[in-house]
Amino acid sequence: MRVLGVDPGLTRCGIGVVEGSAGRPLRMRAVGVVRTTADADIAERLVLVERGMEEWLDRYEPEVVAVERVFSQHNVSTVMGTAQASAVAMLCAARRGLPVALHTPSEVKAAVTGTGRADKAQVGAMVTRLLRLDAPPRPADAADALALAICHIWRAPAMNRLQSAHAAARPRTARTPGTPKGRTP
Amino acid sequence: MRVLGVDPGLTRCGIGVVEGSAGRPLRMRAVGVVRTTADADIAERLVLVERGMEEWLDRYEPEVVAVERVFSQHNVSTVMGTAQASAVAMLCAARRGLPVALHTPSEVKAAVTGTGRADKAQVGAMVTRLLRLDAPPRPADAADALALAICHIWRAPAMNRLQSAHAAARPRTARTPGTPKGRTP
């Protein structure tokens, strides 16, 4: 399974691509950061995040995109930008029909370090070890994106079993289309 | 000036198109809502919001898109969806080179009712009067989108003067491109 992990952010959006499956050694394909500067309009910054995401998706053709689930309890000053960058990442993936998985920060930490309360350094150290890198990826957003991808590879089998069980138990309901109902006076 | 106003939301994204200029009678071109159902994945819902926005932009060719500025102090349970829907609206506009203006809920209320603390009913009543409609647009999200467009038309002259003054005072700085720096091991 090839997973593209996204640690969303407007200033730095971490992206990491990991290949592997649960119970086997993992391999890093690529890691990096899409940056936008704070002196640009937010709308312009979202366009740059979209462009960056598209390049990564084109180049690495992941089968799944794993994005950090954003909570509103986080740091109030940055949470809006994080939510908006995550929306763009999810949109880019879903638009090409790729499944999008969300994992909370504590799920990611627990997956790679064994504890949901690990700090950045611990996550970076474990990512370095699990992917057999020479040094922790910098900045931390890049390491977090790899941790998300790893978390997804390890959690996916259990999540798939759960989803299958839900799908079997729940009747399929019709979905309202998102098309606008314009009214012209 | 033709303005497309967006009251962002995942369940109901209000959209309204108003034409006019400050000091002259306004005219509603269209109003409606892009809906997505809560049983779809968030990524799928964002794709539906994008599709809806694109249809509105294609059909009404606004010169400006005005979006409600989302604050994290709002209702915690819905603020993430609102922030993410607003990101998609801003992205769709900026991607086609349209200017995006953000107005806070109290700026919008103050513009159309004279007080930043007006309730939904007051806003709906004033939108009905200002656009000479037979009845307040339903749901409230649709009325709010029209109020946003009206607010923008009335505030734009002052905002443009301010922007020109800022641009004249501030030296132009280089912007970091949003392209990823991938590293392949």
XYZ file of N, CA, C and O in Angstrom, chain A residues 157-171:
60
model
N -5.881 -2.204 8.174
C -6.569 -3.504 8.189
C -7.765 -3.509 9.154
O -8.851 -3.937 8.785
N -7.566 -2.965 10.360
C -8.656 -2.932 11.339
C -9.778 -2.006 10.872
O -10.960 -2.311 11.025
N -9.386 -0.844 10.285
C -10.403 0.100 9.809
C -11.239 -0.512 8.690
O -12.452 -0.327 8.636
N -10.578 -1.245 7.798
C -11.306 -1.864 6.683
C -12.310 -2.899 7.191
O -13.432 -2.967 6.695
N -11.890 -3.658 8.196
C -12.813 -4.656 8.765
C -14.030 -3.959 9.363
O -15.158 -4.375 9.166
N -13.776 -2.854 10.080
C -14.870 -2.093 10.702
C -15.819 -1.555 9.641
O -17.046 -1.634 9.779
N -15.235 -0.952 8.583
C -16.058 -0.360 7.525
C -16.920 -1.414 6.846
O -18.092 -1.178 6.574
N -16.333 -2.575 6.591
C -17.100 -3.644 5.947
C -18.273 -4.038 6.839
O -19.394 -4.251 6.366
N -18.012 -4.122 8.140
C -19.066 -4.509 9.075
C -20.180 -3.450 9.087
O -21.367 -3.770 9.052
N -19.782 -2.165 9.102
C -20.767 -1.073 9.081
C -21.591 -1.121 7.801
O -22.807 -0.999 7.828
N -20.892 -1.286 6.677
C -21.573 -1.278 5.376
C -22.581 -2.419 5.303
O -23.688 -2.266 4.777
N -22.211 -3.561 5.868
C -23.107 -4.713 5.827
C -24.337 -4.473 6.704
O -25.443 -4.919 6.389
N -24.120 -3.726 7.799
C -25.207 -3.527 8.763
C -26.146 -2.394 8.377
O -27.301 -2.368 8.783
N -25.648 -1.435 7.584
C -26.415 -0.215 7.318
C -27.021 -0.242 5.925
O -26.308 -0.474 4.953
N -28.338 0.039 5.795
C -28.904 0.115 4.442
C -28.379 1.346 3.739
O -28.190 2.395 4.359
